[in-house]
Amino acid sequence: MRRHSESYLAMKSILVTGGAGFLGSHLCDRLIERGDEVICVDNFFTGRKQNIAHLLEHPRFELIRHDIVHPLFVEADQIYNLACPASPEAYQFNPIKTIKTSSVGTVNVLGIAKRCRARLLHASTSEVYGDPSVHPQREDYWGNVNPIGPRSCYDEGKRIAESLCVNYHLAHGMEVRLIRIFNTYGPRMDPNDGRVISNFITQALRGEPLTVYGDGRQTRSFCYVDDLIEGMIRLMDQDLEIGPVNIGNPVENTMLELAQQVLIATGSRSEITHKDLPADDPKQRCPDISKAKLLLDWSPQVDLATGLKRAVEYYRALLAGDVEN
Ligand code: NAD
Ligand code: UDP
């Protein structure tokens, strides 16, 4: 008979869908560091092998190239469902595929969780609040989403995924956790995916104008990736609450303020230029994180200036060719 050490028995097998993406790759790192076994599933639509290259030879890490829109049979004790493009440019590239990933894909991943009796954490988003008329956003606000607008493939997809998780919980007693993630940034966010921080930093480093959409007075609240991953793992590992729980940094900035902060962090003399505001771009967004503070004893530790400095270092190395893209 095989004898297992205590650390082997304590080790969890954890499935991370979207594990080669920006957030997923940081999550894989943390879980491997903690001693768990990680199965990373990704179709590489927006993810990059480079994000997980350092893990490929690790004995507790396994990569499966797979699209969650198709069923998958693997064993896991916990599942983090992160698969879904997150940048507006990426999720609007093939809107029907985005809807399928959040709907059919989430059903498939819930199916794995049901069969394995695994706890599943689903990565939802502040976008379920749409263009919010309540500010800051608490979890009990139902949102203001245009169901037929250009962002609806993502927003409504994430809303149906929340509904699926809650109904699997009610119908089958499954353990689910819903995290509503607010804008998060840091190393490994794809420099070409069109999100504001990766755009501004790479533009500043190249000496190109920073493209502010609209008048730049719309707001977002930016959370550094390490803080976000800490909140995500705390939510998964507590036994009391299925969520949803907002995880984000409640310090709110206009896009013009952000552009100024990026110019300071990069030391760039780039100009600021204005482009058209995309349709249905939310005017304001800021999380109320009282629930995360109370339930998870969580609050962000990295301020924007510090986080931007770390992100700038990463993009500087990437543009210099020291980090592979
Ligand atoms: P990302 O685009 O870097 O990562 C998404 C990953 O999912 C990529 O690796 C992509 O290839 C993979 N993927 C997409 N569709 C798939 C499919 N059908 N099958 C398998 N893999 C698929 O984005 P991210 O910023 O890391 O976001 C991760 C998750 O967190 C997403 O679900 C996103 O909606 C959510 N989220 C992120 C933010 C943020 O600010 N980063 C905010 C709110 C919510
Ligand atoms: N934005 C901008 N310039 C860019 C990219 C985005 O001014 O080059 C704005 C965008 O209009 C939005 C905000 O920055 O108001 C955040 O955009 P992002 O795509 O990062 O995320 P989301 O809109 O999903 O919050």
Tab-separated table of C-alpha atoms and ligand atoms in Angstrom:
chain	number	residue	atom	x	y	z
A	1	MET	CA	0.000	0.000	0.000
A	2	ARG	CA	1.258	3.514	-0.837
A	3	ARG	CA	1.872	5.677	2.222
A	4	HIS	CA	1.319	9.397	1.916
A	5	SER	CA	2.960	12.123	3.968
A	6	GLU	CA	0.793	14.687	5.799
A	7	SER	CA	1.774	17.382	3.320
A	8	TYR	CA	0.640	15.130	0.449
A	9	LEU	CA	-2.710	14.558	2.132
A	10	ALA	CA	-3.155	18.292	2.813
A	11	MET	CA	-2.345	19.153	-0.809
A	12	LYS	CA	-5.338	20.105	-2.932
A	13	SER	CA	-5.791	19.499	-6.605
A	14	ILE	CA	-6.959	22.818	-8.047
A	15	LEU	CA	-8.318	23.484	-11.508
A	16	VAL	CA	-7.770	27.027	-12.814
A	17	THR	CA	-9.599	27.838	-16.050
A	18	GLY	CA	-8.104	30.809	-17.858
A	19	GLY	CA	-4.882	30.021	-15.996
A	20	ALA	CA	-2.591	31.349	-18.734
A	21	GLY	CA	-4.189	34.797	-18.619
A	22	PHE	CA	-3.206	37.843	-16.593
A	23	LEU	CA	-4.977	37.033	-13.311
A	24	GLY	CA	-4.981	33.256	-13.811
A	25	SER	CA	-1.194	33.035	-14.105
A	26	HIS	CA	-0.683	34.968	-10.847
A	27	LEU	CA	-3.213	32.703	-9.168
A	28	CYS	CA	-1.379	29.584	-10.424
A	29	ASP	CA	1.862	31.001	-8.964
A	30	ARG	CA	0.288	31.531	-5.549
A	31	LEU	CA	-1.289	28.067	-5.442
A	32	ILE	CA	1.949	26.349	-6.481
A	33	GLU	CA	3.873	28.365	-3.849
A	34	ARG	CA	1.339	27.219	-1.252
A	35	GLY	CA	1.993	23.565	-2.101
A	36	ASP	CA	-1.092	22.686	-4.133
A	37	GLU	CA	-1.335	20.795	-7.393
A	38	VAL	CA	-2.564	23.008	-10.236
A	39	ILE	CA	-4.302	21.992	-13.450
A	40	CYS	CA	-4.320	25.008	-15.743
A	41	VAL	CA	-6.861	24.959	-18.574
A	42	ASP	CA	-6.712	27.611	-21.289
A	43	ASN	CA	-7.557	27.994	-24.987
A	44	PHE	CA	-4.968	30.810	-25.403
A	45	PHE	CA	-7.456	33.260	-26.878
A	46	THR	CA	-6.063	36.100	-24.758
A	47	GLY	CA	-3.716	34.098	-22.544
A	48	ARG	CA	-0.027	33.623	-23.284
A	49	LYS	CA	2.214	30.627	-22.743
A	50	GLN	CA	4.853	33.074	-21.582
A	51	ASN	CA	2.745	33.882	-18.501
A	52	ILE	CA	3.124	30.315	-17.237
A	53	ALA	CA	6.388	29.267	-18.963
A	54	HIS	CA	8.199	29.240	-15.617
A	55	LEU	CA	5.680	26.682	-14.265
A	56	LEU	CA	5.697	24.214	-17.160
A	57	GLU	CA	8.409	21.971	-15.696
A	58	HIS	CA	7.034	22.098	-12.163
A	59	PRO	CA	6.002	18.622	-10.923
A	60	ARG	CA	2.765	19.943	-9.399
A	61	PHE	CA	1.719	21.975	-12.487
A	62	GLU	CA	-0.111	20.664	-15.521
A	63	LEU	CA	-1.273	22.594	-18.590
A	64	ILE	CA	-4.223	21.486	-20.711
A	65	ARG	CA	-5.013	23.386	-23.904
A	66	HIS	CA	-8.785	23.269	-23.965
A	67	ASP	CA	-11.798	25.484	-24.666
A	68	ILE	CA	-14.319	25.347	-21.787
A	69	VAL	CA	-17.190	25.660	-24.247
A	70	HIS	CA	-16.542	21.925	-24.754
A	71	PRO	CA	-16.917	19.459	-21.867
A	72	LEU	CA	-13.825	18.414	-19.984
A	73	PHE	CA	-13.281	15.526	-17.571
A	74	VAL	CA	-10.681	16.178	-14.892
A	75	GLU	CA	-10.586	15.651	-11.122
A	76	ALA	CA	-10.265	18.565	-8.716
A	77	ASP	CA	-10.917	19.543	-5.095
A	78	GLN	CA	-11.340	23.227	-5.930
A	79	ILE	CA	-12.037	25.079	-9.167
A	80	TYR	CA	-11.347	28.708	-10.026
A	81	ASN	CA	-13.321	29.609	-13.159
A	82	LEU	CA	-11.488	32.565	-14.730
A	83	ALA	CA	-11.749	31.650	-18.421
A	84	CYS	CA	-13.197	34.606	-20.337
A	85	PRO	CA	-11.596	37.510	-22.190
A	86	ALA	CA	-11.678	40.574	-19.923
A	87	SER	CA	-10.642	43.505	-22.079
A	88	PRO	CA	-13.484	45.232	-23.984
A	89	GLU	CA	-11.554	44.945	-27.281
A	90	ALA	CA	-11.033	41.207	-26.754
A	91	TYR	CA	-14.522	40.333	-25.575
A	92	GLN	CA	-16.137	42.322	-28.393
A	93	PHE	CA	-13.948	40.625	-31.032
A	94	ASN	CA	-16.324	37.636	-31.137
A	95	PRO	CA	-19.295	38.538	-28.910
A	96	ILE	CA	-21.156	35.262	-29.426
A	97	LYS	CA	-18.092	33.314	-28.363
A	98	THR	CA	-17.843	35.508	-25.268
A	99	ILE	CA	-21.462	34.713	-24.363
A	100	LYS	CA	-20.851	30.990	-24.955
A	101	THR	CA	-17.772	31.010	-22.730
A	102	SER	CA	-19.698	32.559	-19.825
A	103	SER	CA	-22.839	30.452	-20.323
A	104	VAL	CA	-22.050	27.049	-21.896
A	105	GLY	CA	-18.492	27.181	-20.546
A	106	THR	CA	-19.664	27.892	-16.995
A	107	VAL	CA	-22.195	25.038	-17.212
A	108	ASN	CA	-19.368	22.707	-18.234
A	109	VAL	CA	-17.137	23.839	-15.386
A	110	LEU	CA	-20.026	23.593	-12.888
A	111	GLY	CA	-20.492	20.050	-14.210
A	112	ILE	CA	-16.916	19.182	-13.232
A	113	ALA	CA	-17.491	20.709	-9.782
A	114	LYS	CA	-20.737	18.747	-9.330
A	115	ARG	CA	-19.190	15.425	-10.323
A	116	CYS	CA	-16.116	15.945	-8.125
A	117	ARG	CA	-18.008	17.667	-5.267
A	118	ALA	CA	-15.480	20.464	-5.649
A	119	ARG	CA	-15.935	24.029	-4.465
A	120	LEU	CA	-16.083	26.446	-7.407
A	121	LEU	CA	-15.149	30.123	-7.355
A	122	HIS	CA	-16.447	32.066	-10.335
A	123	ALA	CA	-14.712	35.245	-11.500
A	124	SER	CA	-17.517	37.742	-11.925
A	125	THR	CA	-17.032	41.440	-12.471
A	126	SER	CA	-17.975	44.989	-11.552
A	127	GLU	CA	-19.474	45.052	-15.077
A	128	VAL	CA	-22.578	43.321	-13.667
A	129	TYR	CA	-23.345	46.815	-12.280
A	130	GLY	CA	-23.183	48.240	-15.840
A	131	ASP	CA	-23.199	52.060	-15.896
A	132	PRO	CA	-24.105	52.299	-12.213
A	133	SER	CA	-26.656	54.736	-10.850
A	134	VAL	CA	-25.640	53.850	-7.269
A	135	HIS	CA	-22.190	54.940	-6.125
A	136	PRO	CA	-20.037	53.361	-4.751
A	137	GLN	CA	-21.366	49.940	-5.733
A	138	ARG	CA	-22.473	47.539	-2.996
A	139	GLU	CA	-23.185	43.884	-3.690
A	140	ASP	CA	-26.937	44.374	-3.189
A	141	TYR	CA	-27.168	46.852	-6.089
A	142	TRP	CA	-28.712	45.088	-9.116
A	143	GLY	CA	-27.016	47.185	-11.758
A	144	ASN	CA	-27.827	49.162	-14.872
A	145	VAL	CA	-26.792	47.080	-17.893
A	146	ASN	CA	-27.821	47.731	-21.499
A	147	PRO	CA	-28.859	44.192	-22.522
A	148	ILE	CA	-28.364	44.842	-26.244
A	149	GLY	CA	-25.342	47.167	-26.177
A	150	PRO	CA	-21.799	46.342	-27.318
A	151	ARG	CA	-20.696	45.398	-23.768
A	152	SER	CA	-23.690	43.124	-23.169
A	153	CYS	CA	-21.930	39.978	-24.433
A	154	TYR	CA	-19.618	40.319	-21.447
A	155	ASP	CA	-21.921	41.933	-18.858
A	156	GLU	CA	-24.937	39.718	-19.487
A	157	GLY	CA	-22.674	36.662	-19.860
A	158	LYS	CA	-21.259	37.334	-16.403
A	159	ARG	CA	-24.770	37.874	-15.012
A	160	ILE	CA	-26.013	34.540	-16.381
A	161	ALA	CA	-22.898	32.867	-14.956
A	162	GLU	CA	-23.715	34.280	-11.488
A	163	SER	CA	-27.271	32.993	-11.845
A	164	LEU	CA	-26.018	29.558	-12.926
A	165	CYS	CA	-23.703	29.308	-9.906
A	166	VAL	CA	-26.398	30.356	-7.435
A	167	ASN	CA	-28.931	27.950	-8.954
A	168	TYR	CA	-26.505	25.011	-8.937
A	169	HIS	CA	-25.939	25.833	-5.274
A	170	LEU	CA	-29.685	25.917	-4.538
A	171	ALA	CA	-30.567	22.867	-6.618
A	172	HIS	CA	-27.624	20.614	-5.804
A	173	GLY	CA	-26.190	22.034	-2.588
A	174	MET	CA	-22.975	22.816	-4.417
A	175	GLU	CA	-20.340	25.004	-2.836
A	176	VAL	CA	-19.911	28.099	-4.987
A	177	ARG	CA	-18.166	31.425	-4.407
A	178	LEU	CA	-18.811	34.580	-6.441
A	179	ILE	CA	-16.152	37.288	-6.603
A	180	ARG	CA	-16.953	40.586	-8.333
A	181	ILE	CA	-13.594	41.847	-9.533
A	182	PHE	CA	-13.052	45.578	-10.128
A	183	ASN	CA	-10.399	46.874	-12.560
A	184	THR	CA	-7.135	45.120	-11.744
A	185	TYR	CA	-3.688	45.772	-13.213
A	186	GLY	CA	-0.081	44.675	-12.950
A	187	PRO	CA	2.627	42.619	-14.659
A	188	ARG	CA	1.473	40.144	-17.338
A	189	MET	CA	-1.561	42.116	-18.440
A	190	ASP	CA	-1.223	41.795	-22.219
A	191	PRO	CA	0.371	45.007	-23.554
A	192	ASN	CA	-1.857	44.808	-26.639
A	193	ASP	CA	-5.201	43.957	-25.087
A	194	GLY	CA	-6.451	47.533	-25.088
A	195	ARG	CA	-7.116	48.048	-21.388
A	196	VAL	CA	-6.358	51.482	-20.076
A	197	ILE	CA	-3.328	50.863	-17.826
A	198	SER	CA	-1.453	48.651	-20.303
A	199	ASN	CA	-2.280	51.156	-23.070
A	200	PHE	CA	-1.134	54.232	-21.108
A	201	ILE	CA	2.095	52.654	-19.837
A	202	THR	CA	3.208	51.236	-23.188
A	203	GLN	CA	2.297	54.507	-24.930
A	204	ALA	CA	4.265	56.510	-22.330
A	205	LEU	CA	7.300	54.227	-22.620
A	206	ARG	CA	7.282	54.513	-26.412
A	207	GLY	CA	6.933	58.302	-26.252
A	208	GLU	CA	3.543	58.111	-27.987
A	209	PRO	CA	0.524	60.205	-26.961
A	210	LEU	CA	-1.641	58.715	-24.197
A	211	THR	CA	-5.081	58.012	-25.675
A	212	VAL	CA	-7.743	59.276	-23.255
A	213	TYR	CA	-11.218	58.273	-24.415
A	214	GLY	CA	-13.881	60.976	-24.176
A	215	ASP	CA	-13.173	63.922	-21.876
A	216	GLY	CA	-11.337	61.618	-19.432
A	217	ARG	CA	-13.597	62.495	-16.506
A	218	GLN	CA	-15.013	58.954	-16.255
A	219	THR	CA	-13.702	57.129	-13.195
A	220	ARG	CA	-12.339	53.690	-12.363
A	221	SER	CA	-10.799	52.246	-9.184
A	222	PHE	CA	-7.621	50.255	-9.800
A	223	CYS	CA	-6.506	47.281	-7.727
A	224	TYR	CA	-2.989	45.836	-7.868
A	225	VAL	CA	-2.931	42.177	-8.923
A	226	ASP	CA	-1.321	40.786	-5.713
A	227	ASP	CA	-4.088	42.331	-3.586
A	228	LEU	CA	-6.746	40.911	-5.880
A	229	ILE	CA	-5.334	37.371	-5.788
A	230	GLU	CA	-5.106	37.508	-1.986
A	231	GLY	CA	-8.804	38.456	-1.781
A	232	MET	CA	-9.760	35.759	-4.277
A	233	ILE	CA	-7.994	32.993	-2.319
A	234	ARG	CA	-9.446	34.224	0.988
A	235	LEU	CA	-12.953	34.119	-0.487
A	236	MET	CA	-12.443	30.594	-1.819
A	237	ASP	CA	-11.063	29.270	1.460
A	238	GLN	CA	-13.688	30.630	3.884
A	239	ASP	CA	-16.720	28.486	4.729
A	240	LEU	CA	-19.412	31.045	5.569
A	241	GLU	CA	-20.469	32.960	2.488
A	242	ILE	CA	-21.087	32.200	-1.181
A	243	GLY	CA	-20.990	35.866	-2.155
A	244	PRO	CA	-21.058	37.870	-4.295
A	245	VAL	CA	-18.195	39.789	-2.727
A	246	ASN	CA	-16.642	42.890	-4.301
A	247	ILE	CA	-12.853	42.803	-4.479
A	248	GLY	CA	-11.225	46.001	-5.672
A	249	ASN	CA	-9.436	49.114	-4.522
A	250	PRO	CA	-11.893	51.831	-3.439
A	251	VAL	CA	-9.576	54.702	-4.413
A	252	GLU	CA	-11.266	56.262	-7.440
A	253	ASN	CA	-9.474	58.136	-10.240
A	254	THR	CA	-10.529	59.869	-13.428
A	255	MET	CA	-8.774	58.690	-16.596
A	256	LEU	CA	-7.086	62.101	-16.817
A	257	GLU	CA	-5.697	61.639	-13.294
A	258	LEU	CA	-4.549	58.148	-14.240
A	259	ALA	CA	-2.759	59.494	-17.318
A	260	GLN	CA	-0.897	62.012	-15.104
A	261	GLN	CA	0.087	59.248	-12.656
A	262	VAL	CA	1.415	57.108	-15.528
A	263	LEU	CA	3.472	60.039	-16.839
A	264	ILE	CA	4.993	60.422	-13.351
A	265	ALA	CA	5.646	56.679	-12.956
A	266	THR	CA	7.339	56.411	-16.355
A	267	GLY	CA	9.074	59.816	-16.390
A	268	SER	CA	7.662	60.206	-19.908
A	269	ARG	CA	6.985	63.502	-21.676
A	270	SER	CA	4.235	62.027	-23.862
A	271	GLU	CA	1.295	64.253	-24.654
A	272	ILE	CA	-2.316	63.416	-23.911
A	273	THR	CA	-4.659	63.029	-26.849
A	274	HIS	CA	-8.421	62.453	-26.813
A	275	LYS	CA	-10.284	59.761	-28.772
A	276	ASP	CA	-13.991	58.960	-29.017
A	277	LEU	CA	-15.575	57.468	-25.926
A	278	PRO	CA	-16.720	53.891	-26.675
A	279	ALA	CA	-20.507	53.307	-26.517
A	280	ASP	CA	-21.899	52.499	-23.052
A	281	ASP	CA	-18.571	53.220	-21.338
A	282	PRO	CA	-19.498	53.384	-17.606
A	283	LYS	CA	-19.157	56.927	-16.223
A	284	GLN	CA	-18.096	55.935	-12.718
A	285	ARG	CA	-17.027	52.826	-10.897
A	286	CYS	CA	-15.925	52.318	-7.305
A	287	PRO	CA	-16.356	49.282	-5.059
A	288	ASP	CA	-17.884	49.324	-1.613
A	289	ILE	CA	-15.621	46.748	0.059
A	290	SER	CA	-17.293	46.618	3.501
A	291	LYS	CA	-18.284	42.988	2.932
A	292	ALA	CA	-14.745	41.895	2.001
A	293	LYS	CA	-13.348	43.723	5.054
A	294	LEU	CA	-15.818	42.101	7.428
A	295	LEU	CA	-15.913	38.613	5.962
A	296	LEU	CA	-12.351	38.163	4.718
A	297	ASP	CA	-10.497	40.731	6.808
A	298	TRP	CA	-9.265	41.930	3.400
A	299	SER	CA	-8.354	45.369	2.142
A	300	PRO	CA	-5.880	46.423	-0.546
A	301	GLN	CA	-2.286	47.038	0.555
A	302	VAL	CA	-0.690	48.430	-2.627
A	303	ASP	CA	-1.438	52.028	-3.595
A	304	LEU	CA	-1.631	53.175	-7.202
A	305	ALA	CA	1.793	54.871	-7.285
A	306	THR	CA	3.529	51.720	-5.960
A	307	GLY	CA	1.556	49.372	-8.222
A	308	LEU	CA	2.198	51.524	-11.290
A	309	LYS	CA	5.925	51.501	-10.551
A	310	ARG	CA	5.925	47.674	-10.539
A	311	ALA	CA	3.841	47.498	-13.713
A	312	VAL	CA	6.130	50.019	-15.447
A	313	GLU	CA	9.173	47.858	-14.604
A	314	TYR	CA	7.472	44.882	-16.238
A	315	TYR	CA	6.473	46.715	-19.429
A	316	ARG	CA	9.874	48.384	-19.677
A	317	ALA	CA	11.553	44.953	-19.618
A	318	LEU	CA	8.970	43.586	-22.066
A	319	LEU	CA	9.526	46.400	-24.574
A	320	ALA	CA	13.302	46.032	-24.212
A	321	GLY	CA	12.918	42.341	-25.062
A	322	ASP	CA	14.152	41.171	-21.623
A	323	VAL	CA	10.790	39.491	-20.971
A	324	GLU	CA	9.320	37.394	-23.787
A	325	ASN	CA	5.892	38.470	-25.038
B	1	NAD	P1	-7.239	37.584	-19.558
B	1	NAD	O1	-7.873	37.836	-20.874
B	1	NAD	O2	-5.795	37.923	-19.402
B	1	NAD	O3	-7.418	36.069	-19.129
B	1	NAD	C1	-8.509	35.257	-19.530
B	1	NAD	C2	-7.978	33.881	-19.857
B	1	NAD	O4	-9.075	33.023	-20.225
B	1	NAD	C3	-7.022	33.886	-21.057
B	1	NAD	O5	-5.883	33.126	-20.749
B	1	NAD	C4	-7.831	33.259	-22.185
B	1	NAD	O6	-7.034	32.643	-23.161
B	1	NAD	C5	-8.718	32.300	-21.409
B	1	NAD	N1	-9.969	31.950	-22.100
B	1	NAD	C6	-10.861	32.786	-22.685
B	1	NAD	N2	-11.887	32.079	-23.185
B	1	NAD	C7	-11.649	30.774	-22.918
B	1	NAD	C8	-12.336	29.565	-23.207
B	1	NAD	N3	-13.492	29.571	-23.885
B	1	NAD	N4	-11.783	28.402	-22.792
B	1	NAD	C9	-10.598	28.378	-22.124
B	1	NAD	N5	-9.899	29.494	-21.836
B	1	NAD	C10	-10.416	30.681	-22.234
B	1	NAD	O7	-8.117	38.357	-18.487
B	1	NAD	P2	-7.903	38.554	-16.919
B	1	NAD	O8	-7.780	40.000	-16.662
B	1	NAD	O9	-6.862	37.636	-16.405
B	1	NAD	O10	-9.327	38.102	-16.363
B	1	NAD	C11	-9.525	36.810	-15.781
B	1	NAD	C12	-10.971	36.696	-15.301
B	1	NAD	O11	-11.256	37.710	-14.342
B	1	NAD	C13	-11.998	36.842	-16.428
B	1	NAD	O12	-13.059	35.946	-16.197
B	1	NAD	C14	-12.475	38.270	-16.271
B	1	NAD	O13	-13.788	38.437	-16.729
B	1	NAD	C15	-12.380	38.467	-14.757
B	1	NAD	N6	-12.204	39.894	-14.429
B	1	NAD	C16	-10.995	40.519	-14.610
B	1	NAD	C17	-10.872	41.879	-14.309
B	1	NAD	C18	-9.566	42.611	-14.451
B	1	NAD	O14	-9.531	43.811	-14.209
B	1	NAD	N7	-8.461	41.985	-14.809
B	1	NAD	C19	-11.988	42.581	-13.856
B	1	NAD	C20	-13.188	41.919	-13.701
B	1	NAD	C21	-13.289	40.560	-13.967
B	2	UDP	N1	-9.671	54.135	-21.755
B	2	UDP	C1	-8.962	55.244	-22.163
B	2	UDP	N2	-7.913	55.057	-23.003
B	2	UDP	C2	-7.500	53.827	-23.427
B	2	UDP	C3	-8.224	52.696	-22.981
B	2	UDP	C4	-9.311	52.883	-22.151
B	2	UDP	O1	-9.274	56.383	-21.796
B	2	UDP	O2	-6.515	53.757	-24.188
B	2	UDP	C5	-10.797	54.335	-20.814
B	2	UDP	C6	-12.087	53.595	-21.166
B	2	UDP	O3	-12.888	54.381	-22.032
B	2	UDP	C7	-12.711	53.423	-19.789
B	2	UDP	C8	-11.494	53.276	-18.856
B	2	UDP	O4	-10.384	53.791	-19.569
B	2	UDP	O5	-13.426	54.562	-19.431
B	2	UDP	C9	-11.205	51.828	-18.464
B	2	UDP	O6	-11.138	51.066	-19.646
B	2	UDP	P1	-10.695	49.532	-19.674
B	2	UDP	O7	-10.868	49.058	-21.063
B	2	UDP	O8	-9.365	49.376	-19.047
B	2	UDP	O9	-11.724	48.800	-18.686
B	2	UDP	P2	-13.313	48.902	-18.453
B	2	UDP	O10	-13.922	49.917	-19.356
B	2	UDP	O11	-13.797	47.523	-18.743
B	2	UDP	O12	-13.429	49.293	-17.035
